[in-house]
Coordinates of C-alpha atoms in Angstrom, one line a residue:
X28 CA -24.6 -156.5 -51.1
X29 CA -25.7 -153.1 -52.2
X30 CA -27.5 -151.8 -49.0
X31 CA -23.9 -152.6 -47.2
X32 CA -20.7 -149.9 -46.6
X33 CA -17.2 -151.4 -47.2
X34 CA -16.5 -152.0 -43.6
X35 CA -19.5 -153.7 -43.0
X36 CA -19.2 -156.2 -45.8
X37 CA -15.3 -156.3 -45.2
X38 CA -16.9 -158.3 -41.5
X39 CA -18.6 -160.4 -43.2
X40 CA -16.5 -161.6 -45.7
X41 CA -13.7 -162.0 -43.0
X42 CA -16.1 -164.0 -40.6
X43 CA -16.7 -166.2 -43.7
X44 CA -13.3 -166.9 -44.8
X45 CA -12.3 -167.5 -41.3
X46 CA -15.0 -170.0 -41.0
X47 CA -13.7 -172.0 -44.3
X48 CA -10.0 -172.1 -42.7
X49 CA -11.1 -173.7 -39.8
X50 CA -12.6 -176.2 -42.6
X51 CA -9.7 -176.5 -44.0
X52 CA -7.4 -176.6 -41.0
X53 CA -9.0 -179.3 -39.5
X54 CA -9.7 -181.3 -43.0
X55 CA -6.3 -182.4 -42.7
X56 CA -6.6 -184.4 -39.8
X57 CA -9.5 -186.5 -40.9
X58 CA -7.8 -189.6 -42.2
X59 CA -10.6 -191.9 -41.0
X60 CA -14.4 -192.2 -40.5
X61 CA -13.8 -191.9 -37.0
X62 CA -12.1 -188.9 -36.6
X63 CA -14.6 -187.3 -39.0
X64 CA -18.0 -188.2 -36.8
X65 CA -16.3 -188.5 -33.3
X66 CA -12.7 -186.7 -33.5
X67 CA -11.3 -189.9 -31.5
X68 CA -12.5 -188.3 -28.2
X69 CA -10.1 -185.2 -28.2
X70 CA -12.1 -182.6 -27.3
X71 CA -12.6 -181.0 -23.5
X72 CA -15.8 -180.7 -22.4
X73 CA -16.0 -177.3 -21.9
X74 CA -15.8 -176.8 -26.3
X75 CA -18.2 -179.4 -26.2
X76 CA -20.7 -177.3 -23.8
X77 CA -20.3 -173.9 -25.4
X78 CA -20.8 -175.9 -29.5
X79 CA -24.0 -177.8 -27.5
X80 CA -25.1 -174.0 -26.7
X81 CA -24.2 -172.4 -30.2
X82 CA -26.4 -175.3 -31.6
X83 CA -29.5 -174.3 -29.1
X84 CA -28.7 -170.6 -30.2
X85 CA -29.5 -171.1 -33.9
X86 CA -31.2 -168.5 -36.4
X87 CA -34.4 -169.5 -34.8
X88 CA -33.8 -168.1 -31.5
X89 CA -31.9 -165.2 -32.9
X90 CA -34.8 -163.7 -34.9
X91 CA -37.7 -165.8 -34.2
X92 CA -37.7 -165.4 -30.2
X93 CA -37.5 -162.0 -30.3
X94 CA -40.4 -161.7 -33.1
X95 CA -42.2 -163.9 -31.0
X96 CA -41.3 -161.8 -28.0
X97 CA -42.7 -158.7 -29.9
X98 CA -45.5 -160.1 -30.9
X99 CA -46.8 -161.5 -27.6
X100 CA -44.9 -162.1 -24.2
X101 CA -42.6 -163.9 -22.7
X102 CA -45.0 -167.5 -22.2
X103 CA -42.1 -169.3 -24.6
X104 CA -39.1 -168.8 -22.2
X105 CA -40.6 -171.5 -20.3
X106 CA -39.1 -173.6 -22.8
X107 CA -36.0 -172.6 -21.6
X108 CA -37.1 -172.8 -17.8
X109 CA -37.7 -176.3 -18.5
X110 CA -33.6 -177.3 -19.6
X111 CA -31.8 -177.6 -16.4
X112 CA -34.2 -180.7 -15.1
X113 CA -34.1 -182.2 -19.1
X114 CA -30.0 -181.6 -18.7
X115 CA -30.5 -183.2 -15.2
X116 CA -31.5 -186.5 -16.5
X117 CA -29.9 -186.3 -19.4
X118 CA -26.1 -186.2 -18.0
X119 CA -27.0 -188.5 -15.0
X120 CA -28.6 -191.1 -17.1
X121 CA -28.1 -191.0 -20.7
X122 CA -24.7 -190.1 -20.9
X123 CA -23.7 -193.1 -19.4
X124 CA -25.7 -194.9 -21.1
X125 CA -24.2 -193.8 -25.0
X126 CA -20.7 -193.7 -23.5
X127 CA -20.6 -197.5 -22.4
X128 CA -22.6 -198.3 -25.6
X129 CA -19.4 -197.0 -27.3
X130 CA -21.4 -197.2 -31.1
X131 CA -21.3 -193.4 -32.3
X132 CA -24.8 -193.8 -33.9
X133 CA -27.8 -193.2 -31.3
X134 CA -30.1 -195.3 -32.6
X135 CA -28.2 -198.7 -32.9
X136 CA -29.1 -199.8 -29.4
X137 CA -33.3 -199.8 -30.3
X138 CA -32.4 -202.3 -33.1
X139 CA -30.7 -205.0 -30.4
X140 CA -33.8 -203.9 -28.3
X141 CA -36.7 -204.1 -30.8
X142 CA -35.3 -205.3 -33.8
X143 CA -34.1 -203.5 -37.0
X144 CA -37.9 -201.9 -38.0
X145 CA -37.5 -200.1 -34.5
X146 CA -34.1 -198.1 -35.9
X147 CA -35.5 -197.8 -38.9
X148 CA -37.9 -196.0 -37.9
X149 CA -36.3 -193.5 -35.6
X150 CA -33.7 -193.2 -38.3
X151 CA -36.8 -191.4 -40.8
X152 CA -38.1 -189.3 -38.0
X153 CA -34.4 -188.3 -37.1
X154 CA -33.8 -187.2 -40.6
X155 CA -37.2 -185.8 -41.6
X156 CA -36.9 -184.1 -38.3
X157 CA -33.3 -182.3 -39.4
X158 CA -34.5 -181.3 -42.8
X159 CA -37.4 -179.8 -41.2
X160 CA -35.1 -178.2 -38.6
X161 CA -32.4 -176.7 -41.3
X162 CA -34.7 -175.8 -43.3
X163 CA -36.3 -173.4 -41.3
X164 CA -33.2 -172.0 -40.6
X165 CA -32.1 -171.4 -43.9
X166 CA -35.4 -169.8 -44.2
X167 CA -34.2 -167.8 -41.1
X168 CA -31.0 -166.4 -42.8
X169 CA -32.5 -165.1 -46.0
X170 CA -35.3 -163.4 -43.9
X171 CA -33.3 -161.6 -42.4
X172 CA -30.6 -161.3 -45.2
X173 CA -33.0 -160.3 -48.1
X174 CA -34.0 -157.2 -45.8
X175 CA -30.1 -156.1 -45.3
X176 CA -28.8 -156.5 -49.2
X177 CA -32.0 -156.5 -51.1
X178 CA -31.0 -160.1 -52.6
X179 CA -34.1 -163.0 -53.3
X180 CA -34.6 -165.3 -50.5
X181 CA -33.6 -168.2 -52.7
X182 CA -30.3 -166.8 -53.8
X183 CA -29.3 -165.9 -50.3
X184 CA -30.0 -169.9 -49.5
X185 CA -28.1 -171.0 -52.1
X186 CA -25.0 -169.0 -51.9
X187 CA -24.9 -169.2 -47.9
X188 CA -25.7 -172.9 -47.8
X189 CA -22.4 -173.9 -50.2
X190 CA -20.5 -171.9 -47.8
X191 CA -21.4 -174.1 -45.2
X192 CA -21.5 -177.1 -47.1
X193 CA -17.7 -176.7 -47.6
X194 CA -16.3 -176.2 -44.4
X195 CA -18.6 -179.0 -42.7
X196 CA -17.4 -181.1 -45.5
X197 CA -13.8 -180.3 -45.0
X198 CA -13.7 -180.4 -41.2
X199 CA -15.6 -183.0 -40.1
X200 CA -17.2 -183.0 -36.4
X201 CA -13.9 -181.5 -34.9
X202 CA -14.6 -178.2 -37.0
X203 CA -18.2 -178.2 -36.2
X204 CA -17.6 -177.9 -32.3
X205 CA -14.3 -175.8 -33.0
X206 CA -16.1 -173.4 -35.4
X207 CA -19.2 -173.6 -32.9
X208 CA -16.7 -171.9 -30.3
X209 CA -16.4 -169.2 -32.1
X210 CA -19.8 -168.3 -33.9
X211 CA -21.1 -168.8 -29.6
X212 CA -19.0 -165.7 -29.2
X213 CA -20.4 -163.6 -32.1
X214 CA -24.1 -164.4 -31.4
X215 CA -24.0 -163.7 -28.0
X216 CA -21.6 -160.2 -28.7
X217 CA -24.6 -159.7 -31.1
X218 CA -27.1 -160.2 -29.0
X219 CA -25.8 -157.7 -26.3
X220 CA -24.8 -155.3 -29.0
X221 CA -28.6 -154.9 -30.4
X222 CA -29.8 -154.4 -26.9
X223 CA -27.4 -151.3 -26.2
X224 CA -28.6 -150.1 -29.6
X225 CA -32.3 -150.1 -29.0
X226 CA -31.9 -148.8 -25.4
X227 CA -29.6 -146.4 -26.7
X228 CA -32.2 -145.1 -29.1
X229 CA -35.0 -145.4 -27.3
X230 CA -35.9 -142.2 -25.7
X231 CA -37.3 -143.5 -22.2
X232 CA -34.2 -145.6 -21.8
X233 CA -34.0 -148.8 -19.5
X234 CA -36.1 -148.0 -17.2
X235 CA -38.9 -147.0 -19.5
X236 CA -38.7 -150.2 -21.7
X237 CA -39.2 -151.9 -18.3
X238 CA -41.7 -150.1 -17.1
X239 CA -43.6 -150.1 -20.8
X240 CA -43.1 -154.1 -20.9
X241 CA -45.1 -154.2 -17.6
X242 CA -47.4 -151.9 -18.8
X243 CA -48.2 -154.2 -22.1
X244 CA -48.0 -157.3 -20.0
X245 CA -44.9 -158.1 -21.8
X246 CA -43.2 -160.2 -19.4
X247 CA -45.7 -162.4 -18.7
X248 CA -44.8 -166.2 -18.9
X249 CA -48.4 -167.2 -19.7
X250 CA -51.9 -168.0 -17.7
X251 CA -51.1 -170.7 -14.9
X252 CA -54.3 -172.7 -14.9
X253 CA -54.0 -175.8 -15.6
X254 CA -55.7 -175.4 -19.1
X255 CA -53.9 -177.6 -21.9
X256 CA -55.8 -176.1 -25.0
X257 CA -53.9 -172.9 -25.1
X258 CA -50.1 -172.2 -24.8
X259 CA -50.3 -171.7 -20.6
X260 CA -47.2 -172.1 -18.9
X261 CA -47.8 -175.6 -18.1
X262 CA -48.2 -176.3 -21.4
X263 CA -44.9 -174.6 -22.6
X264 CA -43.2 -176.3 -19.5
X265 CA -44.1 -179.4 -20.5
X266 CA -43.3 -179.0 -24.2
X267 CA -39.7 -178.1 -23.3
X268 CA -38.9 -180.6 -20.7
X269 CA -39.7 -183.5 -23.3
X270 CA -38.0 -181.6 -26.6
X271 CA -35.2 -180.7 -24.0
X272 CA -35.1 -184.0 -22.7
X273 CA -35.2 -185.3 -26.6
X274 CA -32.3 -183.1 -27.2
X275 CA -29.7 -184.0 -24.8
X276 CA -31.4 -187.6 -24.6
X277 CA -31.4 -188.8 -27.9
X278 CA -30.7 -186.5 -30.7
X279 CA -27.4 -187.6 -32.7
X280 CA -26.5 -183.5 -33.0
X281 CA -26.2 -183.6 -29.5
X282 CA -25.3 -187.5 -28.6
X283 CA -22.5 -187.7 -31.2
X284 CA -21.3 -184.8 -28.7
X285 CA -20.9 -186.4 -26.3
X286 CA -19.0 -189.0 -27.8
X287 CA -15.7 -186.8 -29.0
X288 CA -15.2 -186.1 -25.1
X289 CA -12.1 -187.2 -23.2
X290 CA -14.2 -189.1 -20.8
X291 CA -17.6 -189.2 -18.9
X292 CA -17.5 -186.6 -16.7
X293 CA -16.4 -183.9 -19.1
X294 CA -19.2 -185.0 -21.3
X295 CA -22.0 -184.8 -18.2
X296 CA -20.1 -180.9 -17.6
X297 CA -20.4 -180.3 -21.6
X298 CA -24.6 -180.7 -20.7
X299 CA -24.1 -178.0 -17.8
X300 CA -22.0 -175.6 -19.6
X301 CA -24.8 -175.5 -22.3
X302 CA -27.5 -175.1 -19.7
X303 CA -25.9 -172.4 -17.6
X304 CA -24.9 -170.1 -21.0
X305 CA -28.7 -170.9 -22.6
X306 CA -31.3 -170.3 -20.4
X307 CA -29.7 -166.4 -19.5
X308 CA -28.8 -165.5 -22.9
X309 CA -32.3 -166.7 -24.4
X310 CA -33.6 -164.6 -21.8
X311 CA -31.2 -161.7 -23.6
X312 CA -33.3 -162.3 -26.6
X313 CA -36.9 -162.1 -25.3
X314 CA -35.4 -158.4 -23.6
X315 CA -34.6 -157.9 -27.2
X316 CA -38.3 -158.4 -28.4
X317 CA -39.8 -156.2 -25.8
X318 CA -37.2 -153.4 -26.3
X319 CA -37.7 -153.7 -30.2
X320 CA -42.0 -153.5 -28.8
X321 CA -41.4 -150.2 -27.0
X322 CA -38.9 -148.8 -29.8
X323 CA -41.4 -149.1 -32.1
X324 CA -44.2 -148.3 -30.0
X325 CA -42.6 -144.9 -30.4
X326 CA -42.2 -144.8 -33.9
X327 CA -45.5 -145.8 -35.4
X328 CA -44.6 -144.3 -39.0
X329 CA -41.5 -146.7 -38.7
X330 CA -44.3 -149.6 -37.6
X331 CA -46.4 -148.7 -40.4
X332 CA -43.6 -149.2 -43.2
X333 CA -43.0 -152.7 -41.5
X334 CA -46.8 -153.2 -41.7
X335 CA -47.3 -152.2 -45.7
X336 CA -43.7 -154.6 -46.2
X337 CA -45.8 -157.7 -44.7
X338 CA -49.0 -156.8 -46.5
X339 CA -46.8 -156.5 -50.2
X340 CA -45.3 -159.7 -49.6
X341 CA -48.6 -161.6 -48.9
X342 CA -50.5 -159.5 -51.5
X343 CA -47.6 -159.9 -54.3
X344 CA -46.4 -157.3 -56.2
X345 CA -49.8 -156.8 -58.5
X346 CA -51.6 -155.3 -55.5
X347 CA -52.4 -152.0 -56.0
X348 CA -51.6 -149.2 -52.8
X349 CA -55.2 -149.4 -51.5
X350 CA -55.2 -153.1 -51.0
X351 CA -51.4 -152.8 -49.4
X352 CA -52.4 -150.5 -47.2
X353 CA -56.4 -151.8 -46.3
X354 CA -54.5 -155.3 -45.2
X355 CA -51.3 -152.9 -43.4
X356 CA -54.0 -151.6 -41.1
X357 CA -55.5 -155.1 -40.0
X358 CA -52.1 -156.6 -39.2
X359 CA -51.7 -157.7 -36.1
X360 CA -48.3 -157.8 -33.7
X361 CA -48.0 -161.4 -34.4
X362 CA -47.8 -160.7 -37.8
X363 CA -44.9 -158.6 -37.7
X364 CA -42.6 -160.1 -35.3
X365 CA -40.4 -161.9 -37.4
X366 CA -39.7 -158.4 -39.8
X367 CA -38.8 -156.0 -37.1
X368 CA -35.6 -157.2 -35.9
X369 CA -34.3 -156.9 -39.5
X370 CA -36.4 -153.8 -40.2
X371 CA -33.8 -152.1 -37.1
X372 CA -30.9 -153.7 -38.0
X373 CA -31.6 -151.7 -41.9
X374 CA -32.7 -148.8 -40.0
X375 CA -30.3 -148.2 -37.1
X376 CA -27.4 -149.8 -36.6
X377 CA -24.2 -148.1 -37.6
X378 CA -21.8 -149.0 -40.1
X379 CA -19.5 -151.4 -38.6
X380 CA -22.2 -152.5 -36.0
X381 CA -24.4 -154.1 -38.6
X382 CA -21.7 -156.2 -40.3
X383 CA -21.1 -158.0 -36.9
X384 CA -24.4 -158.3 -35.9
X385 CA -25.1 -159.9 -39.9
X386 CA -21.9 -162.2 -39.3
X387 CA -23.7 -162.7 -36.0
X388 CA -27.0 -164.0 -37.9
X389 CA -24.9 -166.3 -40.0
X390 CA -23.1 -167.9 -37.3
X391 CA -26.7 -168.5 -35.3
X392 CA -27.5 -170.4 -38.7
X393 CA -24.9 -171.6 -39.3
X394 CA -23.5 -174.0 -36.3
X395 CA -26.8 -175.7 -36.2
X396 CA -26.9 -176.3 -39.8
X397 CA -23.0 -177.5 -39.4
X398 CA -23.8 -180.1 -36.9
X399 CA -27.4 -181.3 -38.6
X400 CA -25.5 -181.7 -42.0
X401 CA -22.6 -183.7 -39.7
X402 CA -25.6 -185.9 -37.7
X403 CA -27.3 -186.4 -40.6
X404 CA -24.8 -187.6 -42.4
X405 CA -23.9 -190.1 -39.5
X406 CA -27.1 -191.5 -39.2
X407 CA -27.0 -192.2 -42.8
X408 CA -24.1 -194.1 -42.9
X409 CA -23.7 -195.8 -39.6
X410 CA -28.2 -196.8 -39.6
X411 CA -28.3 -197.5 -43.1
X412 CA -25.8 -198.0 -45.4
X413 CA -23.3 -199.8 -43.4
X414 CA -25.8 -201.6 -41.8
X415 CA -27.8 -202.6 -44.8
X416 CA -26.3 -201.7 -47.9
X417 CA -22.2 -202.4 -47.0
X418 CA -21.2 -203.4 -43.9
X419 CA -17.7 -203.9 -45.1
X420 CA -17.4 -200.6 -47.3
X421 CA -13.7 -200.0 -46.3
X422 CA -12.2 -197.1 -44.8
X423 CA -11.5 -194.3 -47.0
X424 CA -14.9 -195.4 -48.8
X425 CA -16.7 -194.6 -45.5
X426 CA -15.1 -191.4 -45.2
X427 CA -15.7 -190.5 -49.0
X428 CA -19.9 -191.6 -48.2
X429 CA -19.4 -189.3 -45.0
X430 CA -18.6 -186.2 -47.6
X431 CA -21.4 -187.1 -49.8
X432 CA -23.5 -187.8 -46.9
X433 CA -22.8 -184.4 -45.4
X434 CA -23.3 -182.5 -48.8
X435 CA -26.5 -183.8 -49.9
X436 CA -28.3 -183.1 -46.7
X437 CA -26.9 -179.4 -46.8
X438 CA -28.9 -179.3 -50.6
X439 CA -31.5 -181.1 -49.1
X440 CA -32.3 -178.5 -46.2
X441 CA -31.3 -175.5 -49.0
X442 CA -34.7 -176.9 -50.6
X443 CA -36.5 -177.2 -47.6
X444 CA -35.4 -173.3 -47.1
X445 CA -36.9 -172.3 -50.2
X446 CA -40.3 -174.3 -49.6
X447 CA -41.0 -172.5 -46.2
X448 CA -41.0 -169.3 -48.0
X449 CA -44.4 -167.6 -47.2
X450 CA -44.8 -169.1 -43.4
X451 CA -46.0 -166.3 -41.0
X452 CA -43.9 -167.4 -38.3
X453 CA -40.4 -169.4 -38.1
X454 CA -40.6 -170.7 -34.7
X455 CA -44.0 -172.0 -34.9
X456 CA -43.8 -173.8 -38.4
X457 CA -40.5 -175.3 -36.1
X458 CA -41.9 -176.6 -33.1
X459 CA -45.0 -177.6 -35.4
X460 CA -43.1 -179.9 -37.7
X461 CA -40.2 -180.9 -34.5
X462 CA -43.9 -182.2 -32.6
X463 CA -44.7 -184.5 -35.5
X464 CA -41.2 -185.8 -36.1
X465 CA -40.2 -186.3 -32.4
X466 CA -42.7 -187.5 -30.4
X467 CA -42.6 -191.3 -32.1
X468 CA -39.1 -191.6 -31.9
X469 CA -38.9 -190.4 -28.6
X470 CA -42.0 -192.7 -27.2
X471 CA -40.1 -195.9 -28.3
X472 CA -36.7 -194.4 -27.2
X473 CA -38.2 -194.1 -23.7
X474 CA -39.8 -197.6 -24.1
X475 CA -36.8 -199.1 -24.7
X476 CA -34.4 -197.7 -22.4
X477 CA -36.9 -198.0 -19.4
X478 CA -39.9 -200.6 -20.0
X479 CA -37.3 -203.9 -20.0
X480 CA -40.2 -206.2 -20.0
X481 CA -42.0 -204.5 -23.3
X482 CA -40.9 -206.7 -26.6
X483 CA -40.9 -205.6 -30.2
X484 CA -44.6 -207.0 -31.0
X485 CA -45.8 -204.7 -28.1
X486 CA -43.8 -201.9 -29.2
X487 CA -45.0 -202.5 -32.7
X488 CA -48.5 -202.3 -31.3
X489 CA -47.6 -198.8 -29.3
X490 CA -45.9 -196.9 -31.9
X491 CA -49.1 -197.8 -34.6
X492 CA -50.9 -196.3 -31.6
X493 CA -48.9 -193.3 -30.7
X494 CA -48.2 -192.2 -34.5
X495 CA -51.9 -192.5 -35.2
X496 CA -52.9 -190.1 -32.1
X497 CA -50.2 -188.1 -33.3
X498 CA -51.4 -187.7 -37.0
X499 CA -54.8 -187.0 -35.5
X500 CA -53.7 -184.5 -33.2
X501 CA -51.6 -182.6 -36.0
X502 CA -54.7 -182.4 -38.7
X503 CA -57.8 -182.9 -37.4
X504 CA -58.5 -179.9 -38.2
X505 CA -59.6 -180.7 -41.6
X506 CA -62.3 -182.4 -39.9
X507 CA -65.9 -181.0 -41.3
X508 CA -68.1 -179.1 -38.7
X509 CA -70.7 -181.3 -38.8
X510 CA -68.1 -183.8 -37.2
X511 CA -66.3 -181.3 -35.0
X512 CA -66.5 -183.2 -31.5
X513 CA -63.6 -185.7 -33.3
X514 CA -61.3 -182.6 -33.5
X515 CA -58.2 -181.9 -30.9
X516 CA -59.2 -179.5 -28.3
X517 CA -55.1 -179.9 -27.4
X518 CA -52.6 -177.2 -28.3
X519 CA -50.3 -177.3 -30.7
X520 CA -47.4 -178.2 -28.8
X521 CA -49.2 -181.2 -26.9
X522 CA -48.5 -183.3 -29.9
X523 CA -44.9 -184.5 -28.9
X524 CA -46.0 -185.1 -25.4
X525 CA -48.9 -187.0 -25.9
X526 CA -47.5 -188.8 -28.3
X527 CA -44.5 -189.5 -26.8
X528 CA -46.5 -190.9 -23.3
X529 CA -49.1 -192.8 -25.9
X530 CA -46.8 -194.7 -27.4
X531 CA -44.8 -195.2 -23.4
X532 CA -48.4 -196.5 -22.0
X533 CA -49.6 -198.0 -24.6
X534 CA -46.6 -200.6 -25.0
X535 CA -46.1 -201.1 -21.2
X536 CA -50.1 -201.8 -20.7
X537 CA -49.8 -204.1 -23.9
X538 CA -46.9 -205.8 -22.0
X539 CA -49.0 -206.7 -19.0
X540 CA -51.5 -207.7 -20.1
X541 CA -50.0 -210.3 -22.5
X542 CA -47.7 -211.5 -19.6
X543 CA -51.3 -211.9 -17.7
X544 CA -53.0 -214.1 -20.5

């Protein structure tokens, strides 16, 4: 790490090793498969709130929200708006639900409702859906990482992913909540930390990145007609309550959770814990987009290196000055975002400063990785190979397949990582590939708990239905003009939500009518 002083990669290193201990630590209790995915319900509910909020906080909301925030407003912390009705639901009636089930997997219950193709099914989108998700915050990491030692993007992936791939291996789910506590701490330090930098350095002060925000119509959250083909606040609103809702609902990160709690109730306060901590500090980093917008605002030569950085990278290194600097001048805010949080951190945070807010970075990466790797791992044992490869693989053979399990997703997403480098923006290519993934499973989740009269031919019939709209609403694009009435009008973000209530209708209307006939 050549751009780094002593102190600063001292931090680092000492955040890194501290995270492998806990690893280890905790490695030594796992003498069962059990303790590995669920840590025999040990853990309070108030560890379990603030790991559920270090997942939410990953390396996507530490660099992409504010690089979203700089490059347009405020329109995507409606998403977070949206969590305490989504965390309503959730701990009233899905908690319950998975804690009298008693099975740690999440998806079990749709096979006794549907029939095994139903868990199948939602197994694939689950993990397709997690590579998609860790991949994009490996992606995140050597973003920002690259910009700070100077390393390729793929190196940075591989060396920080085997880091995590040991402690997660060695720990189990107790070290992922455990280590979760403490990288919650660091991120959210971080967060505050960068905010008193920029203000700090920006000559206006407080007042004058307020006053600049409004100015630039920064702050807005988005038009409020009811218009569905752009990203309004209804539409934003609505995308949130369903992912949020899919989250706390359904997603084995999150339900497995629940799960290692001492009882019920601690695991419905775990839900509230994560909501009250989210939805202010993701409102921390949006300030931190607009204050980075005003800071640079004032330093346009600062802006234009940013600019000519973006314009190298898509141009490659055979471009010659004039065609750098002919594409610099055509950027756009929205296709910078992403670059100037790192670009500052390089710029203008002090030695000592800049090795926490880097070990912050990892730790924003790494506890949703942690967890993914752990669910994924789960899924893969408890959905398929125990339930159609070895049901009677014995207990220190489950535990070994939990390791492997755990290991190959973390190399999986590393690849993932490395296949998203290029995308212009790391929250969009998220929520673009999360709406693909989620809105099937989460249709015939819905179905299932709610529609009692709907069988598995009628949910055959709706989830053929909704995954067909939802393929059609993700790449119709590619539809010629000629043809261009067939197209989705939708925004991007509609797909999980229409999908989702397709696939809900679509099986409860095919259920009444067949009952009529």
């Amino acid at each position: 790490m050549s751009n780094l002083s002593i102190i600063d990669l001292g931090i680092i290193i000492l955040y890194l090793l501290l995270m492998v201990y806990v690893g280890y630590y905790f490695s030594k209790k796992n003498t069962s498969a059990e303790q590995f995915t669920k840590a025999v319900g040990s853990i309070p509910g108030w560890a379990i709130g603030v790991s559920l909020y270090a997942t939410f906080l990953s390396s996507n909301t530490f660099l992409g929200v504010p690089g979203k925030s700089y490059g347009t407003n405020w329109n995507y912390f409606v998403f977070s708006l949206s969590m305490p009705l989504a965390g309503f639901v959730a701990a009233k009636y899905f908690v319950p639900l998975y804690r009298q089930m008693g099975g740690i997997s999440a998806y079990s219950h749709l096979e006794h409702r549907f029939g095994s193709w139903a868990r199948i099914y939602v197994v694939v989108c689950f993990l397709l859906m997690q590579l998609a998700r860790m991949g994009s915050i490996f992606f995140g990491i050597a973003l920002s990482l690259q910009a700070l030692t100077g390393f390729d993007m793929q190196s940075i992936m591989v060396v920080t992913g085997i880091c995590i791939i040991f402690y997660t291996v060695l720990g189990g789910i107790e070290a992922v909540i455990w280590t979760e506590v403490v990288q919650a701490i660091i991120k959210t330090l971080g967060g505050i930390i960068i905010i008193a930098v920029i203000i700090m350095n920006t000559d206006s002060g407080l007042m004058g990145i307020i006053h600049s925000g409004i100015e630039h119509s920064k702050f807005s959250l988005g038009s409020f007609d009811l218009d569905f083909t752009t990203s309004t606040f209804w539409v934003v609103l609505i995308y949130g309550f369903f992912m949020n809702l899919k989250a706390f609902g359904f997603d084995q990160n999150y339900v497995q959770r629940y799960h290692t709690a001492t009882s019920e109730k601690e695991a419905q306060k775990s839900i509230w814990l994560c909501v009250k901590l989210y939805v202010p500090v993701s409102l921390l980093f949006f300030f931190i987009g607009t204050c980075l917008y005003v800071f640079y605002q004032g330093h346009p030569d600062m802006l234009a290196e940013i600019k000519q950085q973006v314009a190298l990278e898509r141009l490659g290194p055979s471009a010659s000055m004039n065609e750098i600097q002919s594409m610099a001048n055509t950027l756009q805010d929205q296709d910078v975002g992403d670059k100037v949080m790192p670009h500052f951190m390089v710029h203008m945070l002090p030695v000592g400063i800049l090795g926490i807010i880097i070990s912050a970075i990892l730790s924003a990466a790494m506890s949703t990785i942690s967890s993914g790797m752990n669910a994924s791992a789960t899924v893969f044992s408890e959905d398929i190979y125990l339930r159609y490869i070895n049901p009677d693989l014995a207990q220190d053979k489950k535990l070994r397949l939990l390791y492997i399990g755990t290991a190959v997703s973390g190399f999986l997403a590393m690849i993932a990582g490395i296949a998203m480098i290029g995308v212009k923006s790391i929250l969009d290519l998220w929520w673009q590939l999360s709406g693909i993934f989620a809105g099937g499973m989460f249709g015939l989740f819905l179905l299932g708990v709610i529609s009692k009269k709907v069988n598995s031919s009628h949910a055959i019939v709706a989830v053929i239905f909704g995954v067909a709209v939802i393929l059609w609403m993700t790449f119709s694009y590619v539809i010629p003009d000629q043809y261009a009435y067939l197209r989705n009008i939708l925004h991007a973000n509609m797909v999980t939500v229409v999908g989702t209530l397709s696939i809900f209708l679509v099986g409860n209307l095919v259920s009444f009518f067949k009952s009529r006939s």
